[in-house]
Each structure stands twice: as structure tokens, then as C-alpha cells.
XYZ file of C-alpha atoms in Angstrom:
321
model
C 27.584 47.493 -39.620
C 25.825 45.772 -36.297
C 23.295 44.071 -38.904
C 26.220 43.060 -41.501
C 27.967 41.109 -38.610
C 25.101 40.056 -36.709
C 27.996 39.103 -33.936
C 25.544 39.267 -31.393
C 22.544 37.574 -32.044
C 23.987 35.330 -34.532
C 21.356 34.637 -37.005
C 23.002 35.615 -40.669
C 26.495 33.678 -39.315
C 24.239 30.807 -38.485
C 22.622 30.885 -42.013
C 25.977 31.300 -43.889
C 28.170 29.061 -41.933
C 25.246 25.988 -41.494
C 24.868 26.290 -45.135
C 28.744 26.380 -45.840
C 30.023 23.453 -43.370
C 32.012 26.035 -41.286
C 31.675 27.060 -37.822
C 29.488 29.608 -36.949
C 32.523 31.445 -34.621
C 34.605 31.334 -37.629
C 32.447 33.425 -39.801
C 30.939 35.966 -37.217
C 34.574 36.986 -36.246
C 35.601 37.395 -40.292
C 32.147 38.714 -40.831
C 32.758 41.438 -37.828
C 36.084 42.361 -39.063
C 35.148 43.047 -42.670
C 31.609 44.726 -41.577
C 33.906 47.252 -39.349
C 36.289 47.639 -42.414
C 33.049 48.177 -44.583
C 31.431 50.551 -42.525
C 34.372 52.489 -41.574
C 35.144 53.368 -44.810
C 31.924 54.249 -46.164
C 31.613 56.806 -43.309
C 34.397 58.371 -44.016
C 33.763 58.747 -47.837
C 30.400 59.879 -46.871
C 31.307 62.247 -44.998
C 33.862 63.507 -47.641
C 31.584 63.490 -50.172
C 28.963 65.583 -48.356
C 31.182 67.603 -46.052
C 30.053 70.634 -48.428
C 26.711 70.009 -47.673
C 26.784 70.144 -43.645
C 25.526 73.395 -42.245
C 25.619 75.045 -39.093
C 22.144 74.503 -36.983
C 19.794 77.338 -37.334
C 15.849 77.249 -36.849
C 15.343 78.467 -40.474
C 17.303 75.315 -41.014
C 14.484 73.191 -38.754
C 11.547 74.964 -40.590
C 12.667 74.175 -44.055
C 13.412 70.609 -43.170
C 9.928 70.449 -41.463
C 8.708 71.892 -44.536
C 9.719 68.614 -46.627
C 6.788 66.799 -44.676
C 4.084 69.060 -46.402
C 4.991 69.505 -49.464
C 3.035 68.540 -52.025
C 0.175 68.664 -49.863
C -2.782 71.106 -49.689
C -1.445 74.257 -47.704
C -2.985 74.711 -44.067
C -4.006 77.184 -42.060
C -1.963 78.574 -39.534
C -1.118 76.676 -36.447
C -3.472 77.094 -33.388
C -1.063 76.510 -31.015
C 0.104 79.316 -28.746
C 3.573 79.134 -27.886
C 2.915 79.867 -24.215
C 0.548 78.009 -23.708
C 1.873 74.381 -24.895
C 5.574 75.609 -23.552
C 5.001 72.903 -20.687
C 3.344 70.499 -22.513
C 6.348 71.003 -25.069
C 9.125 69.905 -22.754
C 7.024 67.470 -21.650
C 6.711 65.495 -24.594
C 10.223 65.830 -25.631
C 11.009 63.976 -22.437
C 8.319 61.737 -23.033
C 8.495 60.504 -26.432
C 12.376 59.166 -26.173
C 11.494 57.703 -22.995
C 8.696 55.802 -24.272
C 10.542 54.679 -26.921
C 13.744 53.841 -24.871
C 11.518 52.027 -22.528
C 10.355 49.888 -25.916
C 13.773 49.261 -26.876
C 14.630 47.935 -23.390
C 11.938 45.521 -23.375
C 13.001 44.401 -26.980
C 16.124 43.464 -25.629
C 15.004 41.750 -22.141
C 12.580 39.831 -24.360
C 15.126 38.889 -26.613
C 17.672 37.365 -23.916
C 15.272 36.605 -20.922
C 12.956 33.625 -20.975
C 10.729 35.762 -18.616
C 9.183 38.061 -20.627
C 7.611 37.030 -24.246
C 9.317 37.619 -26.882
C 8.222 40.549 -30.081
C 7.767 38.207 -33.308
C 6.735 38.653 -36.188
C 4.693 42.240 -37.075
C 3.932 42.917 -33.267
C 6.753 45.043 -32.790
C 5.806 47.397 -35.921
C 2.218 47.064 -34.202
C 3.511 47.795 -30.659
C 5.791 51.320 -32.430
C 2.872 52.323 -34.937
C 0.047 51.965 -31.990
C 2.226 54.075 -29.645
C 3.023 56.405 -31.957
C -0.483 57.597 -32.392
C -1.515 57.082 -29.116
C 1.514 60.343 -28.292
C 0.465 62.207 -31.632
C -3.301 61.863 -29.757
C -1.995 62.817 -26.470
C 0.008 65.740 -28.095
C -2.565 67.263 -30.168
C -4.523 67.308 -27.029
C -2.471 69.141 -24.481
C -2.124 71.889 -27.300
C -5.724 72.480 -28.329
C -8.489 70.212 -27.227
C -10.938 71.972 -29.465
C -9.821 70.991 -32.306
C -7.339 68.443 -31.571
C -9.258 65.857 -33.775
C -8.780 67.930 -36.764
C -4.957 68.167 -36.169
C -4.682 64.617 -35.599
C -6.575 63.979 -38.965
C -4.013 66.573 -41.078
C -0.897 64.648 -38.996
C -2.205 61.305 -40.252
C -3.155 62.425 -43.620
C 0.448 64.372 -43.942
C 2.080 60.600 -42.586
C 0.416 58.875 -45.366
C 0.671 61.162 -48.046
C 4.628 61.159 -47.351
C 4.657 57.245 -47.148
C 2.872 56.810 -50.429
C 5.305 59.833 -52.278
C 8.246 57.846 -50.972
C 7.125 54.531 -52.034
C 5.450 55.563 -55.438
C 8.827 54.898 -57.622
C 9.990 51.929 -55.676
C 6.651 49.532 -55.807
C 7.075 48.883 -59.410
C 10.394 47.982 -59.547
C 10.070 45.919 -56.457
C 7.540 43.984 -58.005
C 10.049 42.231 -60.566
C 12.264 41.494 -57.672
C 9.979 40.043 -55.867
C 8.725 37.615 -58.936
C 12.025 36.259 -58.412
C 11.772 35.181 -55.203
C 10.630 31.595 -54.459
C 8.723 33.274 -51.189
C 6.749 35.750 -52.467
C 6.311 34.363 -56.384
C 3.671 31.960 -55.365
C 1.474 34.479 -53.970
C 2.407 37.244 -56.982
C 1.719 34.206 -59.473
C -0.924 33.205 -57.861
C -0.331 29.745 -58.105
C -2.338 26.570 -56.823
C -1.138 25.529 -53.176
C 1.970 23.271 -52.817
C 2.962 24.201 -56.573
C 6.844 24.731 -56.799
C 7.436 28.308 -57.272
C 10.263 29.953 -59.749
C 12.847 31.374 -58.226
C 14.386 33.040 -61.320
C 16.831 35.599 -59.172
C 18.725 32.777 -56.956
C 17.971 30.354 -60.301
C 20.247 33.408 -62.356
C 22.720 33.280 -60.094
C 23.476 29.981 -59.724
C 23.968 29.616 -63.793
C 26.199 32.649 -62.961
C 28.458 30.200 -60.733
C 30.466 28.341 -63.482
C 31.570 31.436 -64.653
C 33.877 32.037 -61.916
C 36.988 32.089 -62.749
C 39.119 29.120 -60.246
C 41.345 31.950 -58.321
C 41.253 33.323 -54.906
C 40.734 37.177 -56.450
C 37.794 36.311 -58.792
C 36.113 33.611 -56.464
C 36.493 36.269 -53.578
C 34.632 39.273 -55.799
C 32.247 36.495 -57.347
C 30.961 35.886 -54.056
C 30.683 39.761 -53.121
C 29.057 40.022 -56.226
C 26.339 36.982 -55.415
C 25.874 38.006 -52.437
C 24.348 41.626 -53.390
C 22.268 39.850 -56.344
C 20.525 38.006 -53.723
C 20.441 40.982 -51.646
C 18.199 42.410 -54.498
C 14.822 41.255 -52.569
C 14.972 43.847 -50.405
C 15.534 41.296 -47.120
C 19.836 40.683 -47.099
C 18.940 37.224 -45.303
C 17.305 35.291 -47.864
C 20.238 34.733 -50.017
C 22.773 33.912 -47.078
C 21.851 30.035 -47.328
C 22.731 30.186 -51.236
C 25.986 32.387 -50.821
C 27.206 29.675 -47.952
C 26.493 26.870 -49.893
C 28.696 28.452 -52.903
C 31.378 28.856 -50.821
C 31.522 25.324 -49.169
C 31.833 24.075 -52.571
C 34.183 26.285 -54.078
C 36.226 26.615 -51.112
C 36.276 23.203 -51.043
C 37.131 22.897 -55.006
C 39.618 25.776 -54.713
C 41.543 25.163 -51.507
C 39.906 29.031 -49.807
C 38.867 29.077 -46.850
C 35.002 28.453 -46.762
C 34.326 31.074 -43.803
C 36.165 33.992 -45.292
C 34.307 33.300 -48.527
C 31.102 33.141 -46.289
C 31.812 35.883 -44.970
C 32.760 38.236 -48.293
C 28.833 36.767 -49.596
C 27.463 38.145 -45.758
C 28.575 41.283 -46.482
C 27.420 41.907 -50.011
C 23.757 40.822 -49.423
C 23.382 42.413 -45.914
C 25.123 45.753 -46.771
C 22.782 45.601 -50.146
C 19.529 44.106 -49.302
C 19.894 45.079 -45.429
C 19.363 49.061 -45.741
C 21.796 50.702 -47.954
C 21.629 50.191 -51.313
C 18.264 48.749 -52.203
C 15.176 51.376 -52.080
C 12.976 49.029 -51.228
C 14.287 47.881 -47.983
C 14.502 49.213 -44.363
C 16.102 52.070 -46.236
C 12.451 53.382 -46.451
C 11.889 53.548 -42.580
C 15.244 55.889 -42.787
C 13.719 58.052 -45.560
C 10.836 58.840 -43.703
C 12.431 59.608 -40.515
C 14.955 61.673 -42.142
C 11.707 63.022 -44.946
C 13.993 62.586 -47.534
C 13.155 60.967 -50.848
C 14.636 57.216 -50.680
C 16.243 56.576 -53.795
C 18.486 60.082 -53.189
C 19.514 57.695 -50.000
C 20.237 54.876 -52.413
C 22.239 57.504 -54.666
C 24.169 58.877 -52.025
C 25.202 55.315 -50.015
C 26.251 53.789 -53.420
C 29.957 55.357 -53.721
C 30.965 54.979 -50.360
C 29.295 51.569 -49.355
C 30.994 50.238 -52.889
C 34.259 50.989 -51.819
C 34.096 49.782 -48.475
C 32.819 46.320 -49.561
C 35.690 46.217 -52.154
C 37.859 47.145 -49.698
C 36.767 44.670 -47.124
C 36.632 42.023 -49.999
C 40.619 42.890 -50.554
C 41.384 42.582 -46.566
C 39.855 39.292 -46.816
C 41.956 38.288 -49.756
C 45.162 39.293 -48.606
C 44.827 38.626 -44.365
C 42.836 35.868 -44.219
């Protein structure tokens, strides 16, 4: 929802409403109204559909879903850890770890809004999360047995992996042809001689897709949801928001709709699809693993209820704004 509207940083209203001829105000507030309406809806249908599903907490609930991390993977022997021993070192990590990672989040944010401190760009921050990460998972396997903390840290890495490559096995492939269609990443795929123009057969496909849009409010509002989660197809949700703005300059302009709200509908289809929700290949993965569930059960599970709340945003749009 935060990431649909992007109300606070501003980037995707920037992108949609530069490329569109709008201002940028204009489309964040639509673009926050229908990402509430969007999100708000697809919790509650996902908690419908799975209300069957929800258990009450129970440790034999804990040790299956800890279970999920090995399986698959050779069996090992039986921990060394003696629970009275690492009691104290217990608490004190789960105190530790969120606060470390609080502390990181914190710092994101001062960086982000303070010209004092540098800013995290680019793959530093993953850097900055991964490198701390181990650094505790060292720490940890250390208070608990020193003797052969280096072999636990070498199954926990191993186990990590092994999980990362099981979740990502189906996805790669099918990412691949995605990605071919992408101006940004063809070039390298293709490998192609520097400064030659790369295809961009996905944003190409749907802009041959653009005279087939019927000249009414209904089908011009859907068309654009519709565009917007094609482009969202890449896996990123921002790539496509300069393409989905442009559309709906010029067939608000054509068709006497508001450019924002259309701006807006295209916002929400390729961030809601491409952002983390219904493309396996995107941040969806990072969710997967944290939750060690298999990602495209995710992507079968958010479909329904993210669906209806973008049609249902799509129809506030049409008839309140």
C-alpha cells in the first residue's frame, strides 16, 4: 500500500505525473486514495479466504514451521546447544537482533531526509543487512558453543543458500523472457555491441496494445490498469510508470479524463504487480524467505484478493473522480 502510493517520498508520482503533464500533488493524493482502497480490500479477502487456515500458537506449530528451512536438505545431528546454558545468551539476542535492525532502519530514514548523514544507494543497503546478518549468526553460534561454532555457522549458511536457490529455481527461467523485454537489461542478455539500441518488446507490445482501447471512460480506465500490470511484468513496478503516464496525458487529453486519475489507475496496476504481490520474481522473494514459504504459493494466494481490490479501486476512480 505505502509503496503503491509512494505519498511520502514521492518518486513513482513524480514518474507518472512528469510523464503525464499533471501535477505531482494531484496524482499522489488519487494514487493514496485508490492504494488504501486496494489494499484494504485485499486484506480483507485475504483474510477471508485463509481464515480456515489460522491456528492457535503452539511450539509444535514453531518446530514444524522451522522445519520448512531444512527440508530437502541432508538431516543433521542433534543440536549441541544446552538449553541452560545459552538461556542468557537467548534473551540476549532476541533483544539484540531487532535492535540492530531498528537501529538500521533509523539511520535509513535520517539518511534519507537529513543532508548530514550519507545517504544508502544503490546495493549498500542489501550489503549493510546481509553483512550484519552474519556478523549476529557469527556472534550467535558463538555464545552457544564455541567449539564448534564454525561448523554451525557453515550448516546455517549452507541451509540459507540451499533455501534461496529452492525458492528461486522455478522463477529464473521465466524471468529470463521478461527480462528480454526490457530495454535495461536486453542489452546485456543479448549481448549486444555498446551504444546499440536495445528491443524493448514488452513496453513495444503494449504500446501496439494502445489503439485498441476503446474511446470511453470505463475501458480507457481498465486499459490503463491493465498496462500498467504488463509493465509491471519486469519484476521492478517503476519502470513502466513513465510509459503508463505518458498514455494517459494523451488519452486524457483525446478523451476529455482526467490525466491524474488515469495516472494514477496505471500506478496502481504496475506497483501492486511488479512491486511485491503478484510477480514471483520480485521483492516477493525477500517475503518468501522470511516467511520460508515457497514464492509462487505467495503469488497464488495474493492473486484473488489483490485483483479485486485493484478493480475495485479502478471503479472508485471511475465513478468519484
Amino acid at each position: 500500500m505505502a509503496l503503491s502510493s509512494d505519498y511520502v517520498i514521492q518518486i513513482a508520482p513524480h514518474l507518472s505525473a512528469s510523464s503525464a503533464g499533471v501535477s505531482i500533488a494531484e496524482v499522489a493524493d488519487k494514487a493514496l486514495v485508490l492504494s488504501l482502497i486496494s489494499g484494504g480490500i485485499a486484506l480483507l479477502l485475504a483474510y477471508l479466504l485463509n481464515r480456515r487456515e489460522i491456528v492457535q500458537p503452539g511450539q509444535i506449530n514453531v518446530q514444524e514451521w522451522e522445519s520448512l528451512a531444512s527440508a530437502g536438505t541432508q538431516e543433521t545431528a542433534p543440536s549441541p546447544y544446552s538449553p541452560g546454558k545459552t538461556e542468557m545468551w537467548s534473551k540476549l539476542f532476541a533483544v539484540l537482533v531487532p535492535a540492530v535492525f531498528l537501529m538500521f532502519v533509523v539511520y535509513m530514514l535520517f539518511a534519507k531526509f537529513s543532508p548530514v548523514i550519507p545517504a544508502i544507494e544503490g546495493g549498500n543497503g542489501a550489503a549493510l543487512i546481509g553483512g550484519t546478518a552474519t556478523i549476529l549468526l557469527i556472534l550467535a553460534c558463538l555464545s552457544a558453543n564455541w567449539k564448534r561454532s564454525l561448523h554451525q555457522i557453515s550448516e546455517h549458511l549452507v541451509d540459507g543458500l540451499l533455501f534461496a536457490f529452492r525458492a528461486m529455481g522455478p522463477v529464473l527461467p521465466i524471468a529470463g523472457f521478461f527480462f528480454i523485454g526490457n530495454s535495461d537489461f536486453a542489452t546485456r542478455i543479448l549481448s549486444l555491441p555498446e551504444g546499440a539500441t536495445a528491443p524493448s518488446f514488452l513496453f513495444e507490445l503494449v504500446q501496439m496494445g494502445q489503439s485498441f482501447i476503446p474511446e470511453n471512460l470505463f475501458f480507457s480506465a481498465f486499459g490503463m490498469l491493465i498496462i500498467g500490470m504488463l509493465t509491471g511484468l519486469d519484476g521492478s513496478g517503476f519502470s513502466g510508470l513513465p510509459l503508463t503516464g505518458s498514455l494517459s496525458g494523451a488519452l486524457g487529453t483525446s478523451l476529455g479524463i482526467d490525466p491524474a486519475t488515469l495516472a494514477a489507475i496505471g500506478q496502481m496496476g504496475a506497483i501492486w504487480v511488479g512491486g511485491g504481490t503478484l510477480i514471483a520474481w520480485s521483492s516477493l522473494v525477500a517475503v518468501a524467505g522470511f516467511t520460508r514459504v515457497p514464492v509462487l504459493d505467495l503469488v497464488r494466494k495474493n492473486f484473488w484478493p489483490v485483483m479485486a481490490g485493484l478493480v475495485a479501486s479502478t471503479l472508485f476512480a471511475i465513478f468519484f473522480f
